[in-house]
C-alpha positions as semicolon CSV with decimal commas, in nm:
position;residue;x (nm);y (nm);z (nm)
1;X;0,000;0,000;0,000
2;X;0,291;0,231;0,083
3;X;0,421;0,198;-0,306
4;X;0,070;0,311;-0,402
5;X;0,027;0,606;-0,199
6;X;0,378;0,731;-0,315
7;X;0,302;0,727;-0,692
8;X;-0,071;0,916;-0,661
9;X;-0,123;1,251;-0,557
10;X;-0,325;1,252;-0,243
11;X;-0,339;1,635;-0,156
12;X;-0,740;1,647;-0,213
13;X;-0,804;1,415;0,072
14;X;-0,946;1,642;0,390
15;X;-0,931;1,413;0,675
16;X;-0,817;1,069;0,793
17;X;-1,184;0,990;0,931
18;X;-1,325;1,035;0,565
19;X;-1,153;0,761;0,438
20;X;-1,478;0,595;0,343
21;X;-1,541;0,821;0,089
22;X;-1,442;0,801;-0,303
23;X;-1,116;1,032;-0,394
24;X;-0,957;1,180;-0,653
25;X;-0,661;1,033;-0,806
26;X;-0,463;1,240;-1,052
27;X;-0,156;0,973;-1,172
28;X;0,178;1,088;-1,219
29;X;0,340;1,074;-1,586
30;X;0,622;1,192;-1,814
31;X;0,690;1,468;-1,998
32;X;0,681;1,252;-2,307
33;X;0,366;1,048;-2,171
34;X;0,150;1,338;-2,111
35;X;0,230;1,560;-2,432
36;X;0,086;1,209;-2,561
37;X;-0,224;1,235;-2,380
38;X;-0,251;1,590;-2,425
39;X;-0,293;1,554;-2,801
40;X;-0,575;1,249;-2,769
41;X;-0,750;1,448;-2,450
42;X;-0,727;1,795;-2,439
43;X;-0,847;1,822;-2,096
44;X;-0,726;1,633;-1,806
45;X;-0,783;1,321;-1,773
46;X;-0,970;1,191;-1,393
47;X;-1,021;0,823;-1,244
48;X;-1,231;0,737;-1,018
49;X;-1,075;0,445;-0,776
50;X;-1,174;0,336;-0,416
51;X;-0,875;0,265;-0,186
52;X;-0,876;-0,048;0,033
53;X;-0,832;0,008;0,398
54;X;-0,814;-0,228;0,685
55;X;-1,158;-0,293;0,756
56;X;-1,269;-0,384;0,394
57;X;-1,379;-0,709;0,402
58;X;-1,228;-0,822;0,046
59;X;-0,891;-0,704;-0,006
60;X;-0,818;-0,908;-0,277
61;X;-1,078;-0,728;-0,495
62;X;-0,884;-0,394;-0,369
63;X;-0,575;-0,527;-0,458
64;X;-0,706;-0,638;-0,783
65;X;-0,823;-0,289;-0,863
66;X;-0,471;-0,108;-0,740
67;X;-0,318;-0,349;-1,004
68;X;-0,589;-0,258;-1,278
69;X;-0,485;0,105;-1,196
70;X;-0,156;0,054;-1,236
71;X;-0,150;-0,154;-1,560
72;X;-0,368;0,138;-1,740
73;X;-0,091;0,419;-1,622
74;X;0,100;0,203;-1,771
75;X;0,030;0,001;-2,072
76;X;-0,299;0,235;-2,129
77;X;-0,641;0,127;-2,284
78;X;-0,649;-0,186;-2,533
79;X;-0,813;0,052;-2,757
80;X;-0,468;0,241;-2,724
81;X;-0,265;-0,110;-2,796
82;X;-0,481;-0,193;-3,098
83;X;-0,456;0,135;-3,235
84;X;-0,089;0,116;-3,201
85;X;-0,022;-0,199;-3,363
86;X;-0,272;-0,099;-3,659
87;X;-0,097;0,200;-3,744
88;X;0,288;0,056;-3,712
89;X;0,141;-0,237;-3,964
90;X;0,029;0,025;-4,212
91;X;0,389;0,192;-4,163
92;X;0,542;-0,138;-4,251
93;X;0,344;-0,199;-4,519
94;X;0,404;0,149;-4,677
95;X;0,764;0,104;-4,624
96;X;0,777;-0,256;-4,785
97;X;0,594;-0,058;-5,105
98;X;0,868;0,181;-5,104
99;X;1,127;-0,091;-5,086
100;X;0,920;-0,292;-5,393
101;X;0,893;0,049;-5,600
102;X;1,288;0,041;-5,537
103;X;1,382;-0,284;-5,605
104;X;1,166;-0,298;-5,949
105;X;1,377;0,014;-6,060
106;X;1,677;-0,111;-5,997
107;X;1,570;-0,446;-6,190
108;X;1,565;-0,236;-6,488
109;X;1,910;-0,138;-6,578
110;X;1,932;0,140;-6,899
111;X;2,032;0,012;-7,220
112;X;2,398;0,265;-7,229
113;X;2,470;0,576;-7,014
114;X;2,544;0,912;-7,155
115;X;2,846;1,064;-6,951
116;X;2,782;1,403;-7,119
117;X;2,418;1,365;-6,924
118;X;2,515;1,349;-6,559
119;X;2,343;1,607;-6,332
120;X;2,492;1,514;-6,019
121;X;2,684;1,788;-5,860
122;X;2,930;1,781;-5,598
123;X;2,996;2,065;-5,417
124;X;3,369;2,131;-5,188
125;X;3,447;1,762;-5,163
126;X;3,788;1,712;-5,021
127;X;4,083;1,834;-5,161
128;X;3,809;2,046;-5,412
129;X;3,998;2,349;-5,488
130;X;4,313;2,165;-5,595
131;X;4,140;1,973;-5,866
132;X;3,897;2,209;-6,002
133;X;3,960;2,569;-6,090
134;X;3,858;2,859;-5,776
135;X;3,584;2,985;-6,035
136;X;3,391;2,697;-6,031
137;X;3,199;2,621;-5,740
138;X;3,035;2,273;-5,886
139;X;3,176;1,991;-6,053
140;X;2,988;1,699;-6,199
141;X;3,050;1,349;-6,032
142;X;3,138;1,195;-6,380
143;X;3,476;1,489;-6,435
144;X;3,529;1,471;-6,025
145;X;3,600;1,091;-6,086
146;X;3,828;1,149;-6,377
147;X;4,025;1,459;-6,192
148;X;4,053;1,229;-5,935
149;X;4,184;0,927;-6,139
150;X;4,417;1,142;-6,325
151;X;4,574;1,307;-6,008
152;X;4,623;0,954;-5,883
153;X;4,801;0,813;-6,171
154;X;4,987;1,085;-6,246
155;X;5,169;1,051;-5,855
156;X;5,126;0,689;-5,899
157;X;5,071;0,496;-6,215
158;X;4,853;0,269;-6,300
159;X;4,822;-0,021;-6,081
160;X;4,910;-0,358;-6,279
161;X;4,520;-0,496;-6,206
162;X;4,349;-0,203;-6,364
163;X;4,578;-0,260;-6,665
164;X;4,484;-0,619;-6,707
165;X;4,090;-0,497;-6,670
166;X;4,134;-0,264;-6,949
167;X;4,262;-0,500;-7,167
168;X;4,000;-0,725;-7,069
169;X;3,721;-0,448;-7,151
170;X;3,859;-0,365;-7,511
171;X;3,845;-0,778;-7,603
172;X;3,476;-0,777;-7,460
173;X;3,356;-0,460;-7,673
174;X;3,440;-0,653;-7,998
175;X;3,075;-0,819;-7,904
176;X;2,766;-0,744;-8,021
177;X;2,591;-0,622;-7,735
178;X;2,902;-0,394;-7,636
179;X;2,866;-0,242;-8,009
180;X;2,510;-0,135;-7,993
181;X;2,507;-0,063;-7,598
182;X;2,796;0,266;-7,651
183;X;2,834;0,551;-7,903
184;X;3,141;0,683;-8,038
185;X;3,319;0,774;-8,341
186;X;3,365;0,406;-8,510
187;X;3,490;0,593;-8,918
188;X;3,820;0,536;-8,981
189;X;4,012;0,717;-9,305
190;X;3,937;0,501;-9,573
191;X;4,169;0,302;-9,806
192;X;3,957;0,370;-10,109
193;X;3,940;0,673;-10,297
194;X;3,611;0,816;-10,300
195;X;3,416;0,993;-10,577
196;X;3,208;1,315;-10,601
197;X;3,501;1,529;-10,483
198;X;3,836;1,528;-10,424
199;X;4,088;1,647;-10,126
200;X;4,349;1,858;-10,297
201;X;4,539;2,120;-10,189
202;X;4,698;2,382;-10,423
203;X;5,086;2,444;-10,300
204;X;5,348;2,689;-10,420
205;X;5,384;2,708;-10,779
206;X;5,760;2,619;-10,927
207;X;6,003;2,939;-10,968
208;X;6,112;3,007;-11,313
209;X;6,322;3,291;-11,490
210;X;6,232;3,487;-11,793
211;X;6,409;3,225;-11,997
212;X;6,174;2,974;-11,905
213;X;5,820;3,159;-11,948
214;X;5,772;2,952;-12,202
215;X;5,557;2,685;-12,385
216;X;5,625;2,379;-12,146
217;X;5,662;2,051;-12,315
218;X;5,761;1,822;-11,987
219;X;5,718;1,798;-11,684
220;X;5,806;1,465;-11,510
221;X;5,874;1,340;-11,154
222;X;6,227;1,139;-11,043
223;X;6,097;0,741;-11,005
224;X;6,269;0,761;-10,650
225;X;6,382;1,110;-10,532
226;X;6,170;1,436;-10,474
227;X;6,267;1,612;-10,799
228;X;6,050;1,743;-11,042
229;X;6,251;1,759;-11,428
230;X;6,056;2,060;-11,642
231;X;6,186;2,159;-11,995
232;X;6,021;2,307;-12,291
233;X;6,115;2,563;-12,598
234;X;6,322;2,813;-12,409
235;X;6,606;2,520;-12,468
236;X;6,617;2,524;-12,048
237;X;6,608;2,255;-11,822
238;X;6,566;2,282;-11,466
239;X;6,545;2,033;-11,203
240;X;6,359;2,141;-10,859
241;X;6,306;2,024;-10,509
242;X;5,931;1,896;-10,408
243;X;5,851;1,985;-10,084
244;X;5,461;2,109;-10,117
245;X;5,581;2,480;-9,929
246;X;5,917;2,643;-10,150
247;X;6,021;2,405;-10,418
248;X;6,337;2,553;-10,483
249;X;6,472;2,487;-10,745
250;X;6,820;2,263;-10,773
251;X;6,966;2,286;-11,150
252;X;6,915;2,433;-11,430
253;X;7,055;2,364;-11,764
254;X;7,090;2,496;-12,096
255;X;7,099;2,368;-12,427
256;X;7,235;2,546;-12,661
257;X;7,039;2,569;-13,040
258;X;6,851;2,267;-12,941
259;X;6,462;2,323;-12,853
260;X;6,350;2,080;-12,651
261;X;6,083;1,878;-12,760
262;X;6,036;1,545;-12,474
263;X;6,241;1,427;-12,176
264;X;6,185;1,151;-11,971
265;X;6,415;1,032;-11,651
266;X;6,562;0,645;-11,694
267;X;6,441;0,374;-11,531
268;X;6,697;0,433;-11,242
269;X;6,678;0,771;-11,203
270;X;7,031;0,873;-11,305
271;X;7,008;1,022;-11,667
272;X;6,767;1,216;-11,839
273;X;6,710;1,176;-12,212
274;X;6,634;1,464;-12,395
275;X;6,505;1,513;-12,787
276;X;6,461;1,855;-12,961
277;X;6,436;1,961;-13,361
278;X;6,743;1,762;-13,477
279;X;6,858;1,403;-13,631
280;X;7,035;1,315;-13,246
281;X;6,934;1,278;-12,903
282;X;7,098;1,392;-12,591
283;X;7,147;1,237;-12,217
284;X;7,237;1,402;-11,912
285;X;7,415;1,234;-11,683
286;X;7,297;1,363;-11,288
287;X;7,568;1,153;-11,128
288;X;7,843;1,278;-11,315
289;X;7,672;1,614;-11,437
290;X;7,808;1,605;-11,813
291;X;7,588;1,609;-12,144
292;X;7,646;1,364;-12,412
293;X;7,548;1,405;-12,740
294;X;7,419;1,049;-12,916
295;X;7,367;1,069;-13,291
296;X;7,173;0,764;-13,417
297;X;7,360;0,620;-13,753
298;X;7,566;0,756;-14,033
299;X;7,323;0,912;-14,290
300;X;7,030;0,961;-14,012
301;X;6,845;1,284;-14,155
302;X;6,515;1,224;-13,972
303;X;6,464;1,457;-13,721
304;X;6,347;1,303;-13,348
305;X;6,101;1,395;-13,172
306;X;5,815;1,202;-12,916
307;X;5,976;0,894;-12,749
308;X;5,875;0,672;-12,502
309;X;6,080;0,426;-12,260
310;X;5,978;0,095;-12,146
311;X;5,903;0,051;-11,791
312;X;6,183;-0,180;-11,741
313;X;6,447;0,019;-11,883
314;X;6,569;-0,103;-12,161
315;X;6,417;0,050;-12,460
316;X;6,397;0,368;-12,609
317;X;6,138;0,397;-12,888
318;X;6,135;0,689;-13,147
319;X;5,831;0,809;-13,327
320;X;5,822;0,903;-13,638
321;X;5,560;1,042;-13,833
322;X;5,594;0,844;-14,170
323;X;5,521;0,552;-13,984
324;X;5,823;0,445;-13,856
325;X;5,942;0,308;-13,471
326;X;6,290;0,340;-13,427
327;X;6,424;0,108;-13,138
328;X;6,738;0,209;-12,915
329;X;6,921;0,020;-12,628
330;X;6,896;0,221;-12,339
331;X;7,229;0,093;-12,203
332;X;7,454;0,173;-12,489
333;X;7,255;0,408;-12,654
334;X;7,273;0,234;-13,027
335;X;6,976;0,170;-13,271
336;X;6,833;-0,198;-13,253
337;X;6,562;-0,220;-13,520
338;X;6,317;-0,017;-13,732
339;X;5,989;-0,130;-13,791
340;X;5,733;0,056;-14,024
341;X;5,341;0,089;-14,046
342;X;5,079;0,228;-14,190
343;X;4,995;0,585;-14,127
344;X;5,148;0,844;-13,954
345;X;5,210;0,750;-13,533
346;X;5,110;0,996;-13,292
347;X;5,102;0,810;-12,953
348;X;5,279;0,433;-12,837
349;X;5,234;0,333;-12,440
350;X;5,380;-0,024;-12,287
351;X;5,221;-0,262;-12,050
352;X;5,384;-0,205;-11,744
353;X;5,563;-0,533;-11,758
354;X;5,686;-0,417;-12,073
355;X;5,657;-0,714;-12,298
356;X;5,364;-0,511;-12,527
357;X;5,396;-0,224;-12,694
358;X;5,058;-0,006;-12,822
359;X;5,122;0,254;-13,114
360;X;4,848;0,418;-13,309
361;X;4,823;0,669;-13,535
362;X;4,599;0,888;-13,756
363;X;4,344;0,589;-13,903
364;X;4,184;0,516;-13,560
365;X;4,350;0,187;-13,543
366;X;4,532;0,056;-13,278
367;X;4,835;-0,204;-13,316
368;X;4,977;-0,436;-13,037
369;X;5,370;-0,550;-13,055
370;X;5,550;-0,770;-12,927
371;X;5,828;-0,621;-12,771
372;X;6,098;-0,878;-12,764
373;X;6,014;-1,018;-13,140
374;X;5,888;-0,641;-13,265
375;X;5,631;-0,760;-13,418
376;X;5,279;-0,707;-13,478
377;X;5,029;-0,941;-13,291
378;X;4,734;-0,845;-13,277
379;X;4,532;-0,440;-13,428
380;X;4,192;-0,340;-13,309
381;X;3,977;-0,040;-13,407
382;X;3,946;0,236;-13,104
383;X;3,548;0,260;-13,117
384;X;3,441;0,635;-13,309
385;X;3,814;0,736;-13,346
386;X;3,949;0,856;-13,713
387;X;4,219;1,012;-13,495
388;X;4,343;0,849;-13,160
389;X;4,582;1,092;-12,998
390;X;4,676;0,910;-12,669
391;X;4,705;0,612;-12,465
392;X;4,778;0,417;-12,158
393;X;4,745;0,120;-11,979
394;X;4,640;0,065;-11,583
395;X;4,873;-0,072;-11,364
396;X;4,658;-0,350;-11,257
397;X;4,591;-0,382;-11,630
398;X;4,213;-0,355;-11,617
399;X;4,175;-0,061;-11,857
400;X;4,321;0,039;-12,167
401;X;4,238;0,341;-12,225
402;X;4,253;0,598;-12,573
403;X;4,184;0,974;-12,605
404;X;4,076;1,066;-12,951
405;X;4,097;1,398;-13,171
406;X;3,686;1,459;-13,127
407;X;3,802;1,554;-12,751
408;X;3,623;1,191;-12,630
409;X;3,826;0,949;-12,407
410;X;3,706;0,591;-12,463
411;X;3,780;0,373;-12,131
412;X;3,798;-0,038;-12,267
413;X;3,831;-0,350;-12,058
414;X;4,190;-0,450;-12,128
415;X;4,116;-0,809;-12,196
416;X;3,832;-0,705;-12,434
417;X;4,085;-0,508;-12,680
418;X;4,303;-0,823;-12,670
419;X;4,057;-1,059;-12,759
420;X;3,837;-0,865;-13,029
421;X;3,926;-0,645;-13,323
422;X;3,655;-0,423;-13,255
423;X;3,587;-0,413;-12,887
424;X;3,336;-0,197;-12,728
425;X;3,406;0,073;-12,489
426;X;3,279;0,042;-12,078
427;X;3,271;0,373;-12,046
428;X;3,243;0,744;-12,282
429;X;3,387;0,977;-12,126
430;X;3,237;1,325;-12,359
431;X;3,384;1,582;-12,041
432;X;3,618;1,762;-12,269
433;X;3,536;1,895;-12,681
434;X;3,857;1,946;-12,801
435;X;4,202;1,706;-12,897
436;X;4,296;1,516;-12,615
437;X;4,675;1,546;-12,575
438;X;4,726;1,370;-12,243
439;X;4,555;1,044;-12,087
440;X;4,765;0,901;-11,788
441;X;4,669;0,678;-11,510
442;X;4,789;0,683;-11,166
443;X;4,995;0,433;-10,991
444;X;4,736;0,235;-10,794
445;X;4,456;0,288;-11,097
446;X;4,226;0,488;-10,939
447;X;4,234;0,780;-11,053
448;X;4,301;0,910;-11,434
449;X;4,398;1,278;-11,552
450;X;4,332;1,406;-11,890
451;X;4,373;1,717;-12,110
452;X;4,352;1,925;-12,404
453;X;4,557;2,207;-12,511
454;X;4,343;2,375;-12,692
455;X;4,084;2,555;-12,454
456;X;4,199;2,684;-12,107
457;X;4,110;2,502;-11,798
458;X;4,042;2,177;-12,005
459;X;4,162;1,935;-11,782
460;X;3,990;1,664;-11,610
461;X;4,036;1,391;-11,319
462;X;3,851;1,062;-11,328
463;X;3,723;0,810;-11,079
464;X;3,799;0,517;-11,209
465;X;3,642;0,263;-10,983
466;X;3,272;0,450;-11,087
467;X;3,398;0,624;-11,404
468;X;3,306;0,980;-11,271
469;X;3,434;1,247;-11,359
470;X;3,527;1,486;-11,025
471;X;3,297;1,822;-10,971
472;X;3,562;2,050;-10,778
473;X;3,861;2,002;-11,033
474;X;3,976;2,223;-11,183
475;X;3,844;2,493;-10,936
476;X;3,640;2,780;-11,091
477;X;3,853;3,032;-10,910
478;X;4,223;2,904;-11,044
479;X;4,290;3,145;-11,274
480;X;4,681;3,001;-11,296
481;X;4,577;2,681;-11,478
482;X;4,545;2,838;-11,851
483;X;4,607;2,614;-12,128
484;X;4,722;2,299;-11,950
485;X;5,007;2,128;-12,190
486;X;5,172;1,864;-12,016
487;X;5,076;1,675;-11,662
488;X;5,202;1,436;-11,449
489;X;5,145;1,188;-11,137
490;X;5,454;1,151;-10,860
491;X;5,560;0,770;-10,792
492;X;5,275;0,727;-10,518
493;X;5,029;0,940;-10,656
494;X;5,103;1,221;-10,372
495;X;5,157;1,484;-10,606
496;X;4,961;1,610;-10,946
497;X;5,205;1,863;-11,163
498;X;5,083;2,090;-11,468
499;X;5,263;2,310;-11,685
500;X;5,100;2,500;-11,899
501;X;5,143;2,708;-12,221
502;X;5,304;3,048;-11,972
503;X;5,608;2,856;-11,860
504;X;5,458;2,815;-11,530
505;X;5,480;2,474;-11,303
506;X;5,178;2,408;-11,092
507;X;5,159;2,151;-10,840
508;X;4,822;2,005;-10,607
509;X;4,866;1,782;-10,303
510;X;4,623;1,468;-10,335
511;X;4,529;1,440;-9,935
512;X;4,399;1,072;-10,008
513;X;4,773;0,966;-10,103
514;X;4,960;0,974;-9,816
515;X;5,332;0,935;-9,986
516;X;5,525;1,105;-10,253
């Protein structure tokens, strides 16, 4: 009873002798228990309880009431306890949504993530204003991770783990899946030379003197070194340096009463062969820098002019107009054989392995030879031609191909002209209206150059691969170009060189070509 009375306020009771009568019990709580009640009951709460005392004649159903007391102060009502463990249910059940909701989202992973998207900001983490510039006050997680990784392997390196996980990674993203799950740039420069338009670039034209302004008549690349050989009418020669930017110029020769007409370098680059207006030839030797003078036999009157050498070096073959090919050891420099036919010549080309010969002339008709026997094999009309002015063979010996006097260029299947005497042409090619002077083919067959010297700017380049002709060459603004006379391809195709009928040297980078 004592325990009781010390945990209930008794300060309304009046006297001792009125212990019979009911009193007021006001319970004693916590702070925390009665800001509780205080929101359920805003007044205050009163019970009504009857104390035992001595004389009662049931004190267990006293003590049962003391304890019924004390349980509600507490444990409270069941009403209370129900309530209670209704409302922490719903809270569970709320919170095992939430956990669902989260678990569902994660489940669903995106197909690739965009770096360049990340929103995230980070704002002074440690070590913040050594990494990322004072100005900015927010950095992005994605760049704070790569500052971070940066710092770390710049101090130090790249542990040996992370390198075997990278090379790991770039074997996986060969799959599929790892193709189609990232973006990025996957073009590479291609191998093939494309059509539409070429990438050129126009570089510094070659100097020349007075002397040389000029109708040009060659212009020629070394087989091996970066020299460019230009001659013409001013009886000059000059031999320059090819370096895209100055292309200074190295040599430069005279001949005295002797108007050069052709040049070409030998096979091995060490002598140039020149012809002019006169019964003999002369060679200029680079490695011992001395001119020789080679006449061709006693009683020679004809005067020499066009020649051609075969790709392996050992011929030289004269043209002559009358019809007749004059052959000429390259070595020793004496005449071999003569050979006539029909009609006057005006263009021979070899097949690059140099045991055919081509010559045609004025009739339309072309003639094969055999170069070790001389002798005719095999003639075939050039398709619409009463005048074919030029020829030459691709590399890869796919095309033959013949420019006519009408101004067309006629593109054949080089098996075709060898098998019929009248084969038909793949390809018309109707870009230019005048006489085609030049046709020439590049070194890996892809790309063809032809001319006319009789209109200015009438020069063309070719696609072979699609037999299109390209839209941005010759440029509508290069004025320089004029009457284009003679042209030429370097040994890799790197380098396109023009000289036209000023004495000027112009020279175009081909950006595809990636050597001289």
């Amino acid at each position: 009873m004592v325990s009781l009375i010390e945990n209930i306020d008794t300060s309304n009771v009046d006297d001792a002798d009125d212990s019979d009568a009911p009193i007021e019990v006001t319970t004693k709580t916590s702070k925390d228990e009665k800001k509780k009640k205080k929101k359920k009951n805003k007044t205050k709460r009163h019970i009504q309880y009857t104390l035992a005392t001595e004389q009662d004649d049931h004190p267990n159903k006293k003590r049962i009431d003391e304890e019924s007391a004390l349980t509600h102060l507490v444990f409270g009502d069941d009403d209370d306890y129900l309530g209670e463990i209704t409302s922490k249910a719903e809270t569970h059940k709320r919170t095992d949504t939430i956990k669902t909701d989260i678990v569902t989202v994660e489940s669903k992973k995106p197909a690739w993530i965009d770096t360049e998207e990340v929103t995230e900001e980070i704002v002074r983490e440690p070590n913040f204003n050594q990494i990322c510039p004072r100005k900015r006050q927010k950095i992005t997680t994605g760049e704070y991770e790569k500052k971070l990784k940066f710092e770390y392997e710049r101090v130090m390196g790249r542990p040996a783990w992370a390198e075997k996980l990278l090379n790991k990674n770039n074997e996986e993203e060969d799959s599929d899946e790892e193709l189609f799950r990232r973006t990025g740039n996957y073009l590479t420069k291609s191998t093939v030379l494309r059509a539409g338009t070429i990438d050129c670039l126009r570089c510094a034209d070659f100097k020349h003197d007075v002397a040389h302004s000029k109708l040009l008549r060659s212009v020629e690349f070394h087989p091996s070194a970066r020299i460019l050989l230009t001659a013409g009418r001013s009886q000059y020669l000059n031999l320059y340096q090819v370096d895209g930017k100055k292309n200074e110029r190295i040599q430069s020769l005279f001949f005295e009463r002797f108007s050069i007409d052709t040049t070409h370098f030998t096979q091995d680059g060490n002598q140039v062969i020149v012809t002019g207006d006169r019964n003999f030839f002369k060679v200029y030797d680079m490695i011992e820098g001395k001119i020789m003078q080679i006449p061709m036999m006693r009683g020679f009157e004809e005067r020499l002019g066009k020649f051609e050498l075969s790709p392996d070096g050992s011929l030289i073959v004269f043209i002559n107009r009358n019809g007749q090919l004059h052959f000429v050891s390259a070595k020793s420099k004496e005449l071999i054989d003569t050979t006539q036919i029909s009609g006057n010549i005006n263009s021979i080309t070899f097949r690059h392995d140099s045991e055919l010969m081509f010559v045609a002339g004025d009739e339309g008709i072309v003639t094969v030879f055999d170069v070790r026997r001389r002798a005719a094999i095999h003639r075939f009309v050039d398709d619409g031609s009463f005048s074919t002015t030029s020829m030459c063979v691709s590399p890869n010996q796919q095309y033959f191909i013949t420019g006519q006097k009408s101004g067309i260029v006629n593109v054949y299947s080089y098996d075709d002209v060898l098998k019929s005497g009248e084969p038909k042409p793949i390809k018309y090619l109707k870009n230019l209206t005048t006489p085609i002077q030049n046709v020439k083919i590049n070194s890996s067959s892809e790309l063809l150059a032809i001319n006319s010297y009789h209109l200015s700017r009438a020069i063309r380049l070719v696609h072979m691969p699609t037999l299109t002709v390209y839209d941005n060459f010759p440029e509508f603004h290069d004025k320089k170009i004029q009457i284009v006379n003679t042209l030429d391809f370097s040994p890799n195709s790197g380098f396109l060189t023009m000289g036209n009928n000023n004495g000027k040297v112009l020279l175009y980078r081909l950006k595809h070509y990636t050597n001289y």
